[in-house]
PDB file of N, CA and C in Angstrom:
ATOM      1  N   UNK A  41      86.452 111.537 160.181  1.00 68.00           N
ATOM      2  CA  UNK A  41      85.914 112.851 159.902  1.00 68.00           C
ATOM      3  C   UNK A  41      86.472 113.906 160.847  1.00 68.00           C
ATOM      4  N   UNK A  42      86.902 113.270 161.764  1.00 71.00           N
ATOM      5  CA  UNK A  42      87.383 114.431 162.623  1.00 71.00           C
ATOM      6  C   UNK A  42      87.204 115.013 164.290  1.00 71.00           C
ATOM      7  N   UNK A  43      86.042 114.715 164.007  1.00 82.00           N
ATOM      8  CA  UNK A  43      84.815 115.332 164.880  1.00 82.00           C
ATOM      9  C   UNK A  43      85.395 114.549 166.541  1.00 82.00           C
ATOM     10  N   UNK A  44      85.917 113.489 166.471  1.00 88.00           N
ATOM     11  CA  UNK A  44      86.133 113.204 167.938  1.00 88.00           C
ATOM     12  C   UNK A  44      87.734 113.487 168.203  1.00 88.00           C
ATOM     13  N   UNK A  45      88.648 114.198 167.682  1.00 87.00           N
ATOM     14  CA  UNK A  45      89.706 115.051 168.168  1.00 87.00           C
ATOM     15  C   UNK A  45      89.663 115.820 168.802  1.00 87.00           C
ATOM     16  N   UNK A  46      90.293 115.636 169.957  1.00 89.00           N
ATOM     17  CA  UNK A  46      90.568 116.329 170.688  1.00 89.00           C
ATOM     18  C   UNK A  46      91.400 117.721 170.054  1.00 89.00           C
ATOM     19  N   UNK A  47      90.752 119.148 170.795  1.00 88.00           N
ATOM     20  CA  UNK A  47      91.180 120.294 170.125  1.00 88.00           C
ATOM     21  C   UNK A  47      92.800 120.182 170.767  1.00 88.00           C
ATOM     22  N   UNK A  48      93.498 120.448 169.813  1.00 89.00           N
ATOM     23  CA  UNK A  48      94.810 121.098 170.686  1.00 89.00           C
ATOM     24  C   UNK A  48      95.429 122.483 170.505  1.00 89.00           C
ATOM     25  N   UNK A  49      94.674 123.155 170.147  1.00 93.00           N
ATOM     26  CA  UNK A  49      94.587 124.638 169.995  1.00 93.00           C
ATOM     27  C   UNK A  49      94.144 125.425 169.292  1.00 93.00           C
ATOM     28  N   UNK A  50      93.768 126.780 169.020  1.00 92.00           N
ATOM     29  CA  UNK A  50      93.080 127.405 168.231  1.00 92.00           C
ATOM     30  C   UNK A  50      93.892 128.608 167.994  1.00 92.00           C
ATOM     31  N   UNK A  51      93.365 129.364 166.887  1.00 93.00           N
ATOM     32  CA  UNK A  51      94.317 130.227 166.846  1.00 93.00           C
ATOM     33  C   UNK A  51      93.199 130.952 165.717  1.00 93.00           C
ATOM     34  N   UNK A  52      93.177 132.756 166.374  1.00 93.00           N
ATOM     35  CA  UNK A  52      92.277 133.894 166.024  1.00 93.00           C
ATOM     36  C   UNK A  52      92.930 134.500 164.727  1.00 93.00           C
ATOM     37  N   UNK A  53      91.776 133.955 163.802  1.00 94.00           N
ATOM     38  CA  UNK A  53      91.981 134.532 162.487  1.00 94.00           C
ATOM     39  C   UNK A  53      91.923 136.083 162.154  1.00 94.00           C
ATOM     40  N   UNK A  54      91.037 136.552 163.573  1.00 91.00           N
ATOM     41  CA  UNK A  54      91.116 137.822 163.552  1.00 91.00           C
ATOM     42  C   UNK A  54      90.279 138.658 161.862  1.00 91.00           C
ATOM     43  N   UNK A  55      89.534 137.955 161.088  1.00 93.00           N
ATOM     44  CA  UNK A  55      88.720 138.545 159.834  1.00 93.00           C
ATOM     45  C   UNK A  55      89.293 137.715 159.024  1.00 93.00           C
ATOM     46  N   UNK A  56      90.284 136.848 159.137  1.00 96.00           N
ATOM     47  CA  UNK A  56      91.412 136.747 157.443  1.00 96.00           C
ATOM     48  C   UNK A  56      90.728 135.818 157.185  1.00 96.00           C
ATOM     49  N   UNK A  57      90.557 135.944 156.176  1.00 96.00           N
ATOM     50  CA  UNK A  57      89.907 134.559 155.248  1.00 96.00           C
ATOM     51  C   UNK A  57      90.918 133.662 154.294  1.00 96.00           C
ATOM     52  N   UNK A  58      91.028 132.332 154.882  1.00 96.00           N
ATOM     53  CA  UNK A  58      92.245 131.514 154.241  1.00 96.00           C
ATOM     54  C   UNK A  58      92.276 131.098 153.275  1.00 96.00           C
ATOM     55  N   UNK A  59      92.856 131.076 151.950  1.00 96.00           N
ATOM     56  CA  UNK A  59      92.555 130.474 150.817  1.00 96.00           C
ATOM     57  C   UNK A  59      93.280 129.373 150.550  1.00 96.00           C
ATOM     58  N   UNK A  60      93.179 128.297 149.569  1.00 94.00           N
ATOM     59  CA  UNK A  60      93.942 127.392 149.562  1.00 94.00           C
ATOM     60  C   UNK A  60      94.457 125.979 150.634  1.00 94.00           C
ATOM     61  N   UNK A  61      95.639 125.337 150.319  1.00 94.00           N
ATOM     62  CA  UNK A  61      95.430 124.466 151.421  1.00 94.00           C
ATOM     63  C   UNK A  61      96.918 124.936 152.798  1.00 94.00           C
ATOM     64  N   UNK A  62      96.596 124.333 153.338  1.00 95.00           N
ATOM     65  CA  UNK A  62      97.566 124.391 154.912  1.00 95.00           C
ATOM     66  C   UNK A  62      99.336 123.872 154.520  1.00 95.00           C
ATOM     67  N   UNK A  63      99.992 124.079 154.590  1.00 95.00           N
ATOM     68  CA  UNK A  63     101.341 123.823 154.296  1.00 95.00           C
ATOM     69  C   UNK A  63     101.936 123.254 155.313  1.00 95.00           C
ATOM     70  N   UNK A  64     102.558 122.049 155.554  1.00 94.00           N
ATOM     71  CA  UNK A  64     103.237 121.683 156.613  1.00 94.00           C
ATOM     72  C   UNK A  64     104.703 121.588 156.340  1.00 94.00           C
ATOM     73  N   UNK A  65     105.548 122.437 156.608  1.00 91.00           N
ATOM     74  CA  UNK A  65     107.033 122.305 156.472  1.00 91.00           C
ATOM     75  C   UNK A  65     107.571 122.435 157.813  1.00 91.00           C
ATOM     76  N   UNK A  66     108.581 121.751 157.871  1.00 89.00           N
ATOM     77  CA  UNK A  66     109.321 121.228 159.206  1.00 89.00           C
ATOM     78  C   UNK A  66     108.531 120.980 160.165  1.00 89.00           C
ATOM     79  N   UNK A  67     108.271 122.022 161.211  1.00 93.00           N
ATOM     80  CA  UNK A  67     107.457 122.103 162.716  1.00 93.00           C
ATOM     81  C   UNK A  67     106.425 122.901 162.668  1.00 93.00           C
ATOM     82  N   UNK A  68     106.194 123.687 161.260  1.00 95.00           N
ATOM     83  CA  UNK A  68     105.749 125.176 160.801  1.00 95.00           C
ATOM     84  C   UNK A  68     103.926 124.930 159.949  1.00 95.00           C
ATOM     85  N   UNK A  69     103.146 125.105 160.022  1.00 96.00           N
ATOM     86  CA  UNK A  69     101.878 125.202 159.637  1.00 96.00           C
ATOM     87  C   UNK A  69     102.305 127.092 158.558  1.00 96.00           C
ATOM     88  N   UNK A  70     101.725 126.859 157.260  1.00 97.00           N
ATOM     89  CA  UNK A  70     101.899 127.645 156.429  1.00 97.00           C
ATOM     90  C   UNK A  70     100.553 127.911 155.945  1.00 97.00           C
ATOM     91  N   UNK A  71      99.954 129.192 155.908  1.00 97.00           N
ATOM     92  CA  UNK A  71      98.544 129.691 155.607  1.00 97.00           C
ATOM     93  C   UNK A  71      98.426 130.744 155.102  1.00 97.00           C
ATOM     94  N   UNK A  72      97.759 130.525 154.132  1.00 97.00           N
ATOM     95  CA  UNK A  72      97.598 132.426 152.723  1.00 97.00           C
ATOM     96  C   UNK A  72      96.041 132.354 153.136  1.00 97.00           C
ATOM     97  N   UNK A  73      96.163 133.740 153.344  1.00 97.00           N
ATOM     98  CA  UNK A  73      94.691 134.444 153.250  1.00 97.00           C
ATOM     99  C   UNK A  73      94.101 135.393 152.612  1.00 97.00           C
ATOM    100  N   UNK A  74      93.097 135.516 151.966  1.00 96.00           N
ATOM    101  CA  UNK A  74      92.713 136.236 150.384  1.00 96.00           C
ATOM    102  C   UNK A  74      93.381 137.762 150.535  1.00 96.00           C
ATOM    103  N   UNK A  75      93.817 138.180 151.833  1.00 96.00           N
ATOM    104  CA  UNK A  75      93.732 140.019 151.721  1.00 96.00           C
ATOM    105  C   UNK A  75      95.770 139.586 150.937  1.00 96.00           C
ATOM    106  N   UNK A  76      96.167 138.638 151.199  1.00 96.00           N
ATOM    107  CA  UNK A  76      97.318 138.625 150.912  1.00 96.00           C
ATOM    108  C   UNK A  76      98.410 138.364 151.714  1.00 96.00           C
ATOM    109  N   UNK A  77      98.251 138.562 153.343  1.00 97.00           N
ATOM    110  CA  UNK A  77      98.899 137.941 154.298  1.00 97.00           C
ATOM    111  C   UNK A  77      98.816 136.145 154.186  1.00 97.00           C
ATOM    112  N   UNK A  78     100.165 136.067 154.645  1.00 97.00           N
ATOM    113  CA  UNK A  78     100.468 134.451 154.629  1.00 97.00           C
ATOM    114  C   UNK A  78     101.121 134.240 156.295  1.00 97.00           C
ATOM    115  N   UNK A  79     100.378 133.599 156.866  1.00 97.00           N
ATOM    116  CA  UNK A  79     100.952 133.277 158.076  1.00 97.00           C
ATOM    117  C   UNK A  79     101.247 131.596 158.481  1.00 97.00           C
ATOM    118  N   UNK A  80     102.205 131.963 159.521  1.00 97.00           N
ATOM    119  CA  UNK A  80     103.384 130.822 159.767  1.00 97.00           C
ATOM    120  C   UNK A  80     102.995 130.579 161.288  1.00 97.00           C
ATOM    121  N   UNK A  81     102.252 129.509 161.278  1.00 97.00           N
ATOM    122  CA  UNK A  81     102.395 129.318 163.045  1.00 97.00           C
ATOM    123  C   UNK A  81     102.726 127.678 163.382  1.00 97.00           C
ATOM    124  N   UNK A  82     103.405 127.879 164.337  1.00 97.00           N
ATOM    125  CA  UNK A  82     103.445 126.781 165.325  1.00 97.00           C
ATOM    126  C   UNK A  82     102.968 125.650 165.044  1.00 97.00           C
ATOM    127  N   UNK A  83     103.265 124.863 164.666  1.00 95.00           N
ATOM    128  CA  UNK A  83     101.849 123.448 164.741  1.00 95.00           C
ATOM    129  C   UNK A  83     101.570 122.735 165.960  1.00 95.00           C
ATOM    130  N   UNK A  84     103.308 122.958 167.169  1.00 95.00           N
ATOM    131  CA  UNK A  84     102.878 122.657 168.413  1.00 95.00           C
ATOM    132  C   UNK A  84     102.114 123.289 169.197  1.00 95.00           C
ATOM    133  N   UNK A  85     102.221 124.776 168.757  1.00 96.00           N
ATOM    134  CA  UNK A  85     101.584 125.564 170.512  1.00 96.00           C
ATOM    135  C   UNK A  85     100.753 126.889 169.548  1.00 96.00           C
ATOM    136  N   UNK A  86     100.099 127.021 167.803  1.00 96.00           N
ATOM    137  CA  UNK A  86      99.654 127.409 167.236  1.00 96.00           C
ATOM    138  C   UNK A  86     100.062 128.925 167.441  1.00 96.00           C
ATOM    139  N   UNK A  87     101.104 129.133 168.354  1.00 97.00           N
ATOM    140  CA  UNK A  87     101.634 130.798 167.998  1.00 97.00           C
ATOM    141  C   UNK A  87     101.841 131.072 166.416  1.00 97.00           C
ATOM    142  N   UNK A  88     102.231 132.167 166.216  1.00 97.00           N
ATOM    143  CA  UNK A  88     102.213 133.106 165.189  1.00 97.00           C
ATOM    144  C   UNK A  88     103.628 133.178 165.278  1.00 97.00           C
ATOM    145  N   UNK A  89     104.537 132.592 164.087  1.00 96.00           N
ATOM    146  CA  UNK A  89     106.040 132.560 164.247  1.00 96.00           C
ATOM    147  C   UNK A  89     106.305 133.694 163.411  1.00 96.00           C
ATOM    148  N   UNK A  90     105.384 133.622 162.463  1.00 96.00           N
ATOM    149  CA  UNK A  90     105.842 134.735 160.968  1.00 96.00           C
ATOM    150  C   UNK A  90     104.406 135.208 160.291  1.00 96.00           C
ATOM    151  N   UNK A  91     104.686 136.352 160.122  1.00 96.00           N
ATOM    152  CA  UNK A  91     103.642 137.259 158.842  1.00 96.00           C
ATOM    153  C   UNK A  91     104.414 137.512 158.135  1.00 96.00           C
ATOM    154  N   UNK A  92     103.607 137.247 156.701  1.00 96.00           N
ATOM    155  CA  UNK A  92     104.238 137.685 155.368  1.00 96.00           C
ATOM    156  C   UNK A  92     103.054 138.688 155.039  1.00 96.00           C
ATOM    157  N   UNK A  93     103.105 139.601 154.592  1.00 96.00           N
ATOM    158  CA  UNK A  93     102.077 140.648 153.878  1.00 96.00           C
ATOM    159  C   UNK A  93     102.435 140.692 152.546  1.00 96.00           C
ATOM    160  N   UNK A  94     102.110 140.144 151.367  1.00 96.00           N
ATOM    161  CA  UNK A  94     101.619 140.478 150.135  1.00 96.00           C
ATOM    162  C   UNK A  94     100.987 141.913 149.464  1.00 96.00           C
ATOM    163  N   UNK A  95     101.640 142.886 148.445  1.00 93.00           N
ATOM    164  CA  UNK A  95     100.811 143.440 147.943  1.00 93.00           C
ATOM    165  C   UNK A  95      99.841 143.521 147.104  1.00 93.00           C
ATOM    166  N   UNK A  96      99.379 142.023 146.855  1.00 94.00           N
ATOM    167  CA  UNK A  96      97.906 141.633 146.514  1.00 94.00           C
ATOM    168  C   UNK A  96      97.310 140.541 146.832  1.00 94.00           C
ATOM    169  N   UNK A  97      95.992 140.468 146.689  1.00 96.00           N
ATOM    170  CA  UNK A  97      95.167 139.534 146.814  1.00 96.00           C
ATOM    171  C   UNK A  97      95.605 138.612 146.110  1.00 96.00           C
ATOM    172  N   UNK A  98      95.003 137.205 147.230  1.00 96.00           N
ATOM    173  CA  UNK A  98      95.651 136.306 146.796  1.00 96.00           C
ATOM    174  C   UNK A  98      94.128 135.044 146.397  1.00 96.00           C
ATOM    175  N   UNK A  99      94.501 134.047 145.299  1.00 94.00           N
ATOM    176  CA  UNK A  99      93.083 133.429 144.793  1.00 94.00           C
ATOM    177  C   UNK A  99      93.442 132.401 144.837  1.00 94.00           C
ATOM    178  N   UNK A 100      94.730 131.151 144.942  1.00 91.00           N
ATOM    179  CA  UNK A 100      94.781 129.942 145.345  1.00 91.00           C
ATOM    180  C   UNK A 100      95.730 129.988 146.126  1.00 91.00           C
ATOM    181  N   UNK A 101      96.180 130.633 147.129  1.00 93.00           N
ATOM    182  CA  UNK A 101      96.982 130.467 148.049  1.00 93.00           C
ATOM    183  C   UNK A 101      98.191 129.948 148.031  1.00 93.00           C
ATOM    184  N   UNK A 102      98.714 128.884 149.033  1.00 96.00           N
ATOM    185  CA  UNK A 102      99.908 128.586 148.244  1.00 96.00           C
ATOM    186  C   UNK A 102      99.911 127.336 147.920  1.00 96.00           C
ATOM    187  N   UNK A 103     101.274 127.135 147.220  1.00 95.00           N
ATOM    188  CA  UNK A 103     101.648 125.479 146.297  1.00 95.00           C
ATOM    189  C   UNK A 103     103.193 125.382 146.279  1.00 95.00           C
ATOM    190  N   UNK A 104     103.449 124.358 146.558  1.00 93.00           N
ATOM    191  CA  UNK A 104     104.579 124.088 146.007  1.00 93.00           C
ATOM    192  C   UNK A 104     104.978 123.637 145.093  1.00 93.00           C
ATOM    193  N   UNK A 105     106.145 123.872 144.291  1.00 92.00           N
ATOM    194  CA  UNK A 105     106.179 123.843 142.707  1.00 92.00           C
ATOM    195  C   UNK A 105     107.568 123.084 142.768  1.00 92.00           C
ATOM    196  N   UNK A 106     108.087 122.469 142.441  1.00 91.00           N
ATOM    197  CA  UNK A 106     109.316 121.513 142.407  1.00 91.00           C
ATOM    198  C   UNK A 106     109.871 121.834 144.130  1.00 91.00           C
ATOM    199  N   UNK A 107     110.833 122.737 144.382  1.00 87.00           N
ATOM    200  CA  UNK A 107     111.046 122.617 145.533  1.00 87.00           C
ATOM    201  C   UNK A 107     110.712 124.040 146.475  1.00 87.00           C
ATOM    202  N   UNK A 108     110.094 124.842 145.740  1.00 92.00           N
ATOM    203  CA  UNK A 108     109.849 126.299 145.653  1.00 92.00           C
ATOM    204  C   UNK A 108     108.444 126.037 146.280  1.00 92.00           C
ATOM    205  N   UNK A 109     108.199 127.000 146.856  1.00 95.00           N
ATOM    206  CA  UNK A 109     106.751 127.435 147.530  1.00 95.00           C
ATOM    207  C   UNK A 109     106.172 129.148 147.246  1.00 95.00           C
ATOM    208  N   UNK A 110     104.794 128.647 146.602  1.00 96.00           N
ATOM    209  CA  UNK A 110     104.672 129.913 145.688  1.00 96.00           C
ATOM    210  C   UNK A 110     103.107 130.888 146.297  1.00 96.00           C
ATOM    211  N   UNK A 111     102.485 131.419 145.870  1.00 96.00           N
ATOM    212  CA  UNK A 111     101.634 132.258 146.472  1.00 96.00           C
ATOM    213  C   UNK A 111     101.183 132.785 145.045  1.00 96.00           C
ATOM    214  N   UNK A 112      99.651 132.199 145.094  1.00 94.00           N
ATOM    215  CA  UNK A 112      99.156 132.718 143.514  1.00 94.00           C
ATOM    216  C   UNK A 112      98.113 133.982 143.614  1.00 94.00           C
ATOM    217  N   UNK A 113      98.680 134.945 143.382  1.00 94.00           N
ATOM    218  CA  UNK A 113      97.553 136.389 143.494  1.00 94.00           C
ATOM    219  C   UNK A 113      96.198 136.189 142.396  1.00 94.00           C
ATOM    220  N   UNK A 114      95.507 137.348 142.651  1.00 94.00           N
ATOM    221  CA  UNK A 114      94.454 136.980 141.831  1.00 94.00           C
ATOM    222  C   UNK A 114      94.762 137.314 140.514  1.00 94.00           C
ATOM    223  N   UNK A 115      95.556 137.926 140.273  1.00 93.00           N
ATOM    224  CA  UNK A 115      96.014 138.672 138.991  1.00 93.00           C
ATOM    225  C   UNK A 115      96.933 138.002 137.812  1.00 93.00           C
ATOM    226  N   UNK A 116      97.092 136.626 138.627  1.00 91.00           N
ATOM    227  CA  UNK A 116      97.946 135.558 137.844  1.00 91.00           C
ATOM    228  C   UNK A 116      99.489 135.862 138.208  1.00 91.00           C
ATOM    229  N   UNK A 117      99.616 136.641 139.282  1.00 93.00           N
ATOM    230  CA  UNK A 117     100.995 137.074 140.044  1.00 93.00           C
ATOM    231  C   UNK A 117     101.240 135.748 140.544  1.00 93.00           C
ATOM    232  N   UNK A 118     102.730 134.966 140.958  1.00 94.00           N
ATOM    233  CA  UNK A 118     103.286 134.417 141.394  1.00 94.00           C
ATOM    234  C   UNK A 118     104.531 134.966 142.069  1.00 94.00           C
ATOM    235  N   UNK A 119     103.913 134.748 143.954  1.00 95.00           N
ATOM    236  CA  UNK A 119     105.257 135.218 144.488  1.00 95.00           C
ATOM    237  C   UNK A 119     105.767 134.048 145.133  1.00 95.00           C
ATOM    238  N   UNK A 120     107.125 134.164 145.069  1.00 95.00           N
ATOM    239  CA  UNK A 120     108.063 133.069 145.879  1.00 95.00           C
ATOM    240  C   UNK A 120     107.638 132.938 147.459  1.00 95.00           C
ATOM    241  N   UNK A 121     107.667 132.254 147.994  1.00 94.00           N
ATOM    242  CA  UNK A 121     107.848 132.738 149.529  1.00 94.00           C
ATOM    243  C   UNK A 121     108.921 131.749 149.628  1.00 94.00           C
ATOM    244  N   UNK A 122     109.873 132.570 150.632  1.00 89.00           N
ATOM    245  CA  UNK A 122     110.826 131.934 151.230  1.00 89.00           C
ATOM    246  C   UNK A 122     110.532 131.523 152.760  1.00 89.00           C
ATOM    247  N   UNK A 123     110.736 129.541 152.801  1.00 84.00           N
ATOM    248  CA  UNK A 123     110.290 129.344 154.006  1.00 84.00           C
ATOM    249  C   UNK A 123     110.568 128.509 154.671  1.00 84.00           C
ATOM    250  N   UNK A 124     112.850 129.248 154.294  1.00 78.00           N
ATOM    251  CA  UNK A 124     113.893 128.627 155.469  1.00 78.00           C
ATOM    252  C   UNK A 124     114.005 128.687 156.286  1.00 78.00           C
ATOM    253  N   UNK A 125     113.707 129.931 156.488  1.00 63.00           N
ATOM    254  CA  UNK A 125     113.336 130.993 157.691  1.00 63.00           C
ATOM    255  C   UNK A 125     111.947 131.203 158.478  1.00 63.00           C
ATOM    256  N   UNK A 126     112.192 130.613 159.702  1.00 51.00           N
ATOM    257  CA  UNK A 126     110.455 131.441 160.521  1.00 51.00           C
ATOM    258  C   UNK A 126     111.122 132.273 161.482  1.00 51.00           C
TER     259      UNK A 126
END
């Protein structure tokens, strides 16, 4: 369940509310949050490598779709995110 892990870091959501599930690519933790920001941190040291800002709300966050990683707005929008790059 969890509960006896040891924390190894935290990291201030600062209001964002996360939707969807956690993305693990390469070294990189991947996270959509309903205002539409998608953030990229660290999984070693939970910094903040990358913000993506979205111009909409977002309602299942992200998925990956064959080899593509996508970001589902509430509006039935699908944006790509590209995430060769942090």
């Amino acid at each position: 369940d969890g509960k006896d892990l040891p924390e190894k870091w935290t990291f201030d959501l600062q209001k964002l509310a996360p939707v969807g599930p956690v993305l693990v690519k390469n070294d990189s933790l991947w996270l959509a949050c309903r205002n539409g920001t998608v953030l990229v941190l660290n999984a070693d040291t939970g910094k903040e490598v990358r913000r993506i800002e979205l111009s909409q709300s977002l309602s299942l966050g992200l998925r990956v779709v064959n080899d593509a990683t996508v970001a589902i707005a509430v509006d039935g929008a699908v944006y790509r995110i590209e995430t060769d790059r942090e």
